[in-house]
PDB file of C-alpha atoms and ligand atoms in Angstrom:
ATOM      1  CA  MET I  29      64.580 287.375 120.199  1.00  0.00           C
ATOM      2  CA  ARG I  30      62.858 290.583 121.306  1.00  0.00           C
ATOM      3  CA  SER I  31      59.135 290.253 121.928  1.00  0.00           C
ATOM      4  CA  ILE I  32      56.698 291.744 119.444  1.00  0.00           C
ATOM      5  CA  ARG I  33      55.466 295.255 120.191  1.00  0.00           C
ATOM      6  CA  LEU I  34      52.674 297.381 118.801  1.00  0.00           C
ATOM      7  CA  GLY I  35      53.723 298.993 115.546  1.00  0.00           C
ATOM      8  CA  ASP I  36      56.237 296.258 114.689  1.00  0.00           C
ATOM      9  CA  GLU I  37      55.954 294.462 111.376  1.00  0.00           C
ATOM     10  CA  ALA I  38      54.084 291.218 112.035  1.00  0.00           C
ATOM     11  CA  PRO I  39      56.663 288.450 111.538  1.00  0.00           C
ATOM     12  CA  ASN I  40      55.999 286.555 108.348  1.00  0.00           C
ATOM     13  CA  PHE I  41      55.798 282.753 108.253  1.00  0.00           C
ATOM     14  CA  VAL I  42      54.763 279.891 106.030  1.00  0.00           C
ATOM     15  CA  ALA I  43      52.536 277.334 107.727  1.00  0.00           C
ATOM     16  CA  ILE I  44      50.282 274.403 106.950  1.00  0.00           C
ATOM     17  CA  SER I  45      46.613 275.055 107.607  1.00  0.00           C
ATOM     18  CA  THR I  46      43.258 273.394 107.112  1.00  0.00           C
ATOM     19  CA  GLU I  47      42.931 275.495 103.943  1.00  0.00           C
ATOM     20  CA  GLY I  48      46.400 274.676 102.565  1.00  0.00           C
ATOM     21  CA  GLU I  49      49.807 276.297 102.915  1.00  0.00           C
ATOM     22  CA  ILE I  50      49.695 279.921 104.076  1.00  0.00           C
ATOM     23  CA  ASN I  51      52.355 282.554 103.579  1.00  0.00           C
ATOM     24  CA  PHE I  52      51.045 284.972 106.184  1.00  0.00           C
ATOM     25  CA  HIS I  53      51.889 288.244 104.447  1.00  0.00           C
ATOM     26  CA  ASN I  54      50.717 287.044 101.022  1.00  0.00           C
ATOM     27  CA  TRP I  55      47.580 285.588 102.548  1.00  0.00           C
ATOM     28  CA  LEU I  56      46.785 288.932 104.211  1.00  0.00           C
ATOM     29  CA  GLY I  57      47.145 290.822 100.932  1.00  0.00           C
ATOM     30  CA  ASN I  58      45.517 294.227 101.428  1.00  0.00           C
ATOM     31  CA  SER I  59      43.337 293.058 104.286  1.00  0.00           C
ATOM     32  CA  TRP I  60      43.532 293.452 107.999  1.00  0.00           C
ATOM     33  CA  GLY I  61      44.047 290.155 109.816  1.00  0.00           C
ATOM     34  CA  ILE I  62      43.539 288.502 113.168  1.00  0.00           C
ATOM     35  CA  LEU I  63      45.864 285.697 114.238  1.00  0.00           C
ATOM     36  CA  PHE I  64      44.750 283.906 117.384  1.00  0.00           C
ATOM     37  CA  SER I  65      46.103 280.868 119.180  1.00  0.00           C
ATOM     38  CA  HIS I  66      44.385 278.026 121.039  1.00  0.00           C
ATOM     39  CA  PRO I  67      45.778 275.780 123.734  1.00  0.00           C
ATOM     40  CA  ALA I  68      44.671 272.551 122.049  1.00  0.00           C
ATOM     41  CA  ASP I  69      42.100 270.840 119.841  1.00  0.00           C
ATOM     42  CA  TYR I  70      39.115 269.049 121.383  1.00  0.00           C
ATOM     43  CA  THR I  71      39.000 271.367 124.386  1.00  0.00           C
ATOM     44  CA  PRO I  72      35.754 272.949 125.535  1.00  0.00           C
ATOM     45  CA  VAL I  73      36.574 276.668 125.678  1.00  0.00           C
ATOM     46  CA  CYS I  74      38.358 276.579 122.305  1.00  0.00           C
ATOM     47  CA  THR I  75      35.406 274.767 120.771  1.00  0.00           C
ATOM     48  CA  THR I  76      33.070 277.585 121.790  1.00  0.00           C
ATOM     49  CA  GLU I  77      35.542 280.222 120.632  1.00  0.00           C
ATOM     50  CA  LEU I  78      35.976 278.792 117.150  1.00  0.00           C
ATOM     51  CA  GLY I  79      32.213 278.391 116.821  1.00  0.00           C
ATOM     52  CA  THR I  80      31.730 282.002 117.868  1.00  0.00           C
ATOM     53  CA  VAL I  81      34.292 283.260 115.371  1.00  0.00           C
ATOM     54  CA  ALA I  82      32.709 281.195 112.578  1.00  0.00           C
ATOM     55  CA  LYS I  83      29.331 282.755 113.361  1.00  0.00           C
ATOM     56  CA  SER I  84      30.904 286.242 113.466  1.00  0.00           C
ATOM     57  CA  LYS I  85      32.738 285.820 110.156  1.00  0.00           C
ATOM     58  CA  SER I  86      30.493 288.320 108.363  1.00  0.00           C
ATOM     59  CA  GLU I  87      31.430 290.934 110.996  1.00  0.00           C
ATOM     60  CA  PHE I  88      35.129 290.371 110.259  1.00  0.00           C
ATOM     61  CA  ASP I  89      34.449 290.414 106.492  1.00  0.00           C
ATOM     62  CA  LYS I  90      32.585 293.728 106.801  1.00  0.00           C
ATOM     63  CA  ARG I  91      35.704 295.247 108.317  1.00  0.00           C
ATOM     64  CA  ASN I  92      38.031 293.672 105.708  1.00  0.00           C
ATOM     65  CA  VAL I  93      39.604 291.424 108.357  1.00  0.00           C
ATOM     66  CA  LYS I  94      40.838 287.907 107.542  1.00  0.00           C
ATOM     67  CA  VAL I  95      40.713 285.361 110.334  1.00  0.00           C
ATOM     68  CA  LEU I  96      43.463 282.830 111.077  1.00  0.00           C
ATOM     69  CA  ALA I  97      43.435 280.459 114.045  1.00  0.00           C
ATOM     70  CA  LEU I  98      46.314 278.330 115.334  1.00  0.00           C
ATOM     71  CA  SER I  99      46.884 275.367 117.538  1.00  0.00           C
ATOM     72  CA  GLU I 100      49.766 272.960 117.869  1.00  0.00           C
ATOM     73  CA  ASP I 101      47.802 269.872 116.923  1.00  0.00           C
ATOM     74  CA  ASP I 102      48.111 268.278 113.497  1.00  0.00           C
ATOM     75  CA  LEU I 103      45.877 268.665 110.465  1.00  0.00           C
ATOM     76  CA  GLU I 104      44.080 265.379 110.995  1.00  0.00           C
ATOM     77  CA  SER I 105      43.212 266.407 114.522  1.00  0.00           C
ATOM     78  CA  HIS I 106      42.039 269.850 113.298  1.00  0.00           C
ATOM     79  CA  ARG I 107      39.825 268.224 110.648  1.00  0.00           C
ATOM     80  CA  GLY I 108      38.163 265.918 113.161  1.00  0.00           C
ATOM     81  CA  TRP I 109      37.719 268.741 115.651  1.00  0.00           C
ATOM     82  CA  ILE I 110      36.155 271.026 113.015  1.00  0.00           C
ATOM     83  CA  LYS I 111      33.418 268.403 112.545  1.00  0.00           C
ATOM     84  CA  ASP I 112      32.722 268.576 116.287  1.00  0.00           C
ATOM     85  CA  ILE I 113      32.731 272.389 116.274  1.00  0.00           C
ATOM     86  CA  ASN I 114      30.294 272.468 113.367  1.00  0.00           C
ATOM     87  CA  GLU I 115      28.041 269.965 115.098  1.00  0.00           C
ATOM     88  CA  THR I 116      28.102 271.354 118.628  1.00  0.00           C
ATOM     89  CA  GLN I 117      28.209 275.071 117.837  1.00  0.00           C
ATOM     90  CA  ASN I 118      25.697 274.934 114.976  1.00  0.00           C
ATOM     91  CA  THR I 119      27.960 276.532 112.450  1.00  0.00           C
ATOM     92  CA  ILE I 120      30.518 275.821 109.753  1.00  0.00           C
ATOM     93  CA  VAL I 121      34.133 276.728 110.444  1.00  0.00           C
ATOM     94  CA  ASN I 122      34.863 279.142 107.612  1.00  0.00           C
ATOM     95  CA  PHE I 123      38.482 280.178 108.203  1.00  0.00           C
ATOM     96  CA  PRO I 124      41.834 278.346 108.264  1.00  0.00           C
ATOM     97  CA  ILE I 125      43.384 276.801 111.372  1.00  0.00           C
ATOM     98  CA  ILE I 126      47.170 276.475 111.345  1.00  0.00           C
ATOM     99  CA  ALA I 127      48.603 273.107 112.373  1.00  0.00           C
ATOM    100  CA  ASP I 128      51.648 274.419 114.235  1.00  0.00           C
ATOM    101  CA  GLU I 129      53.065 271.028 115.200  1.00  0.00           C
ATOM    102  CA  ASP I 130      56.645 272.256 115.380  1.00  0.00           C
ATOM    103  CA  ARG I 131      55.538 275.399 117.301  1.00  0.00           C
ATOM    104  CA  LYS I 132      57.305 277.566 114.743  1.00  0.00           C
ATOM    105  CA  VAL I 133      54.575 280.203 114.647  1.00  0.00           C
ATOM    106  CA  ALA I 134      53.848 279.904 118.374  1.00  0.00           C
ATOM    107  CA  GLU I 135      57.479 280.654 119.150  1.00  0.00           C
ATOM    108  CA  LEU I 136      57.733 283.423 116.564  1.00  0.00           C
ATOM    109  CA  TYR I 137      54.761 285.160 118.189  1.00  0.00           C
ATOM    110  CA  ASP I 138      55.694 284.254 121.769  1.00  0.00           C
ATOM    111  CA  MET I 139      52.421 282.381 122.304  1.00  0.00           C
ATOM    112  CA  ILE I 140      53.873 279.892 124.796  1.00  0.00           C
ATOM    113  CA  HIS I 141      54.139 281.305 128.311  1.00  0.00           C
ATOM    114  CA  PRO I 142      56.012 278.552 130.141  1.00  0.00           C
ATOM    115  CA  ASN I 143      55.198 279.744 133.632  1.00  0.00           C
ATOM    116  CA  ALA I 144      51.510 279.379 132.788  1.00  0.00           C
ATOM    117  CA  ASP I 145      51.916 276.176 130.755  1.00  0.00           C
ATOM    118  CA  ASP I 146      55.078 274.978 129.065  1.00  0.00           C
ATOM    119  CA  LYS I 147      53.298 272.807 126.504  1.00  0.00           C
ATOM    120  CA  MET I 148      50.271 274.647 125.219  1.00  0.00           C
ATOM    121  CA  THR I 149      49.898 278.094 123.705  1.00  0.00           C
ATOM    122  CA  VAL I 150      47.955 280.672 125.669  1.00  0.00           C
ATOM    123  CA  ARG I 151      45.066 282.541 124.016  1.00  0.00           C
ATOM    124  CA  SER I 152      47.015 285.162 122.101  1.00  0.00           C
ATOM    125  CA  VAL I 153      45.356 287.622 119.753  1.00  0.00           C
ATOM    126  CA  PHE I 154      47.202 289.741 117.190  1.00  0.00           C
ATOM    127  CA  VAL I 155      45.463 292.220 114.923  1.00  0.00           C
ATOM    128  CA  VAL I 156      47.544 293.192 111.896  1.00  0.00           C
ATOM    129  CA  ASP I 157      46.755 296.054 109.529  1.00  0.00           C
ATOM    130  CA  PRO I 158      47.108 296.127 105.729  1.00  0.00           C
ATOM    131  CA  GLU I 159      50.666 297.496 106.109  1.00  0.00           C
ATOM    132  CA  LYS I 160      51.404 294.302 108.116  1.00  0.00           C
ATOM    133  CA  LYS I 161      51.891 296.277 111.314  1.00  0.00           C
ATOM    134  CA  VAL I 162      50.807 294.775 114.631  1.00  0.00           C
ATOM    135  CA  ARG I 163      48.021 296.997 115.964  1.00  0.00           C
ATOM    136  CA  LEU I 164      46.582 295.016 118.869  1.00  0.00           C
ATOM    137  CA  MET I 165      47.868 292.286 121.141  1.00  0.00           C
ATOM    138  CA  ILE I 166      45.773 290.678 123.853  1.00  0.00           C
ATOM    139  CA  THR I 167      46.658 287.616 125.905  1.00  0.00           C
ATOM    140  CA  TYR I 168      44.028 285.601 127.740  1.00  0.00           C
ATOM    141  CA  PRO I 169      44.598 282.615 129.988  1.00  0.00           C
ATOM    142  CA  ALA I 170      43.610 279.167 128.745  1.00  0.00           C
ATOM    143  CA  SER I 171      40.608 279.004 131.035  1.00  0.00           C
ATOM    144  CA  THR I 172      38.943 282.192 129.767  1.00  0.00           C
ATOM    145  CA  GLY I 173      37.206 282.297 126.409  1.00  0.00           C
ATOM    146  CA  ARG I 174      37.881 285.487 124.502  1.00  0.00           C
ATOM    147  CA  ASN I 175      35.379 288.270 124.019  1.00  0.00           C
ATOM    148  CA  PHE I 176      35.309 288.582 120.228  1.00  0.00           C
ATOM    149  CA  GLU I 177      32.903 291.504 120.437  1.00  0.00           C
ATOM    150  CA  GLU I 178      35.690 293.361 122.225  1.00  0.00           C
ATOM    151  CA  ILE I 179      38.153 292.431 119.487  1.00  0.00           C
ATOM    152  CA  LEU I 180      35.731 293.723 116.825  1.00  0.00           C
ATOM    153  CA  ARG I 181      35.241 296.867 118.923  1.00  0.00           C
ATOM    154  CA  VAL I 182      38.979 297.545 118.948  1.00  0.00           C
ATOM    155  CA  ILE I 183      39.207 296.919 115.196  1.00  0.00           C
ATOM    156  CA  ASP I 184      36.419 299.485 114.708  1.00  0.00           C
ATOM    157  CA  SER I 185      38.349 301.925 116.843  1.00  0.00           C
ATOM    158  CA  LEU I 186      41.622 301.336 114.968  1.00  0.00           C
ATOM    159  CA  GLN I 187      39.895 301.795 111.623  1.00  0.00           C
ATOM    160  CA  LEU I 188      38.186 304.997 112.811  1.00  0.00           C
ATOM    161  CA  THR I 189      41.578 306.378 113.791  1.00  0.00           C
ATOM    162  CA  ASP I 190      43.201 305.373 110.495  1.00  0.00           C
ATOM    163  CA  TYR I 191      40.406 306.481 108.215  1.00  0.00           C
ATOM    164  CA  HIS I 192      38.668 309.313 110.122  1.00  0.00           C
ATOM    165  CA  LYS I 193      41.205 310.868 112.543  1.00  0.00           C
ATOM    166  CA  VAL I 194      39.218 310.047 115.650  1.00  0.00           C
ATOM    167  CA  ALA I 195      39.991 307.930 118.691  1.00  0.00           C
ATOM    168  CA  THR I 196      37.418 306.286 120.930  1.00  0.00           C
ATOM    169  CA  PRO I 197      36.798 307.007 124.611  1.00  0.00           C
ATOM    170  CA  ALA I 198      36.509 304.509 127.453  1.00  0.00           C
ATOM    171  CA  ASN I 199      33.855 301.852 126.933  1.00  0.00           C
ATOM    172  CA  TRP I 200      32.983 303.261 123.504  1.00  0.00           C
ATOM    173  CA  HIS I 201      30.629 301.317 121.282  1.00  0.00           C
ATOM    174  CA  GLN I 202      29.504 301.751 117.672  1.00  0.00           C
ATOM    175  CA  GLY I 203      27.361 304.850 117.247  1.00  0.00           C
ATOM    176  CA  GLU I 204      28.694 306.736 120.239  1.00  0.00           C
ATOM    177  CA  ASP I 205      30.648 309.974 120.138  1.00  0.00           C
ATOM    178  CA  CYS I 206      34.373 309.841 119.407  1.00  0.00           C
ATOM    179  CA  VAL I 207      37.294 312.053 120.365  1.00  0.00           C
ATOM    180  CA  ILE I 208      39.287 313.969 117.784  1.00  0.00           C
ATOM    181  CA  VAL I 209      42.921 312.903 117.727  1.00  0.00           C
ATOM    182  CA  PRO I 210      45.289 315.545 119.149  1.00  0.00           C
ATOM    183  CA  SER I 211      47.236 315.844 115.875  1.00  0.00           C
ATOM    184  CA  VAL I 212      44.302 317.565 114.113  1.00  0.00           C
ATOM    185  CA  PRO I 213      44.930 321.325 114.437  1.00  0.00           C
ATOM    186  CA  GLU I 214      42.177 323.725 115.467  1.00  0.00           C
ATOM    187  CA  GLU I 215      41.976 325.308 111.998  1.00  0.00           C
ATOM    188  CA  GLN I 216      41.145 321.955 110.341  1.00  0.00           C
ATOM    189  CA  LEU I 217      38.358 320.958 112.692  1.00  0.00           C
ATOM    190  CA  ALA I 218      35.445 322.451 110.755  1.00  0.00           C
ATOM    191  CA  GLU I 219      36.608 320.964 107.471  1.00  0.00           C
ATOM    192  CA  ASN I 220      37.440 317.525 108.886  1.00  0.00           C
ATOM    193  CA  PHE I 221      34.400 317.167 111.127  1.00  0.00           C
ATOM    194  CA  PRO I 222      31.377 318.489 109.232  1.00  0.00           C
ATOM    195  CA  LYS I 223      29.020 316.875 111.760  1.00  0.00           C
ATOM    196  CA  GLY I 224      30.355 319.369 114.294  1.00  0.00           C
ATOM    197  CA  TYR I 225      32.410 319.055 117.434  1.00  0.00           C
ATOM    198  CA  THR I 226      32.449 320.195 121.023  1.00  0.00           C
ATOM    199  CA  GLU I 227      35.646 321.456 122.581  1.00  0.00           C
ATOM    200  CA  ILE I 228      35.469 320.640 126.288  1.00  0.00           C
ATOM    201  CA  LYS I 229      39.176 321.379 126.730  1.00  0.00           C
ATOM    202  CA  SER I 230      41.694 322.177 124.016  1.00  0.00           C
ATOM    203  CA  TYR I 231      42.824 318.536 124.232  1.00  0.00           C
ATOM    204  CA  LEU I 232      39.339 317.033 124.657  1.00  0.00           C
ATOM    205  CA  ARG I 233      37.294 317.502 121.527  1.00  0.00           C
ATOM    206  CA  ILE I 234      34.204 315.378 120.954  1.00  0.00           C
ATOM    207  CA  THR I 235      32.521 314.655 117.621  1.00  0.00           C
ATOM    208  CA  PRO I 236      29.769 312.312 116.451  1.00  0.00           C
ATOM    209  CA  GLN I 237      31.104 309.061 114.971  1.00  0.00           C
ATOM    210  CA  PRO I 238      32.190 310.224 111.489  1.00  0.00           C
ATOM    211  CA  ASN I 239      31.445 307.142 109.380  1.00  0.00           C
ATOM    212  CA  LEU I 240      27.728 306.753 110.145  1.00  0.00           C
TER     213      LEU I 240
HETATM  214  C1  BEZ D  20      39.696 274.795 126.890  1.00  0.00           C
HETATM  215  O1  BEZ D  20      39.832 275.186 125.748  1.00  0.00           O
HETATM  216  O2  BEZ D  20      38.621 274.483 127.324  1.00  0.00           O
HETATM  217  C2  BEZ D  20      40.868 274.768 127.835  1.00  0.00           C
HETATM  218  C3  BEZ D  20      42.130 274.513 127.342  1.00  0.00           C
HETATM  219  C4  BEZ D  20      43.186 274.468 128.222  1.00  0.00           C
HETATM  220  C5  BEZ D  20      42.978 274.672 129.574  1.00  0.00           C
HETATM  221  C6  BEZ D  20      41.705 274.950 130.050  1.00  0.00           C
HETATM  222  C7  BEZ D  20      40.636 274.993 129.165  1.00  0.00           C
END
């Protein structure tokens, strides 16, 4: 099986989760989605990650992004662990966690990297757009908790490109200037970027963030 690449259709699957059976594509509907794997339940880094995502849920909602976590432990284990996450992270887990006991989803998405660990999934992140295309893939090692602000930042960038024809420069954050994508021809700049633009080079055209 060839590994997943950016722009590929996100492989569909049906899986059991803490919020019932999920058909991934149907569950996504017209939303964006983030699918992210965890090495195991009742582990410290994962506990902080799931708490952080629960607290950031409104940020994902704002961007029309559904959140779906995965680990290979069973539903009973997930349910017990959720109680611990809620207690220790001062939150309420508000998104489904897949119980991928047979590793079907983990294998489909190549989340097990045997030379790192042949039993547990690594910390994979997939962002999928409403057309079900894979738009972002990041892989972290088990020992490093993910930076979900970075994941939200990339989603903002992807949505700016899709909806406003701009890309984002290095280390960009919300509110900062963007770059106009090369496919916008010179003669459409004034119409497409009413806030104005600066042409530093013909290929380097800066404009204020369009959607503010
Ligand atoms: C953790 O989530 O804390 C963790 C899991 C596997 C290896 C190291 C840390």
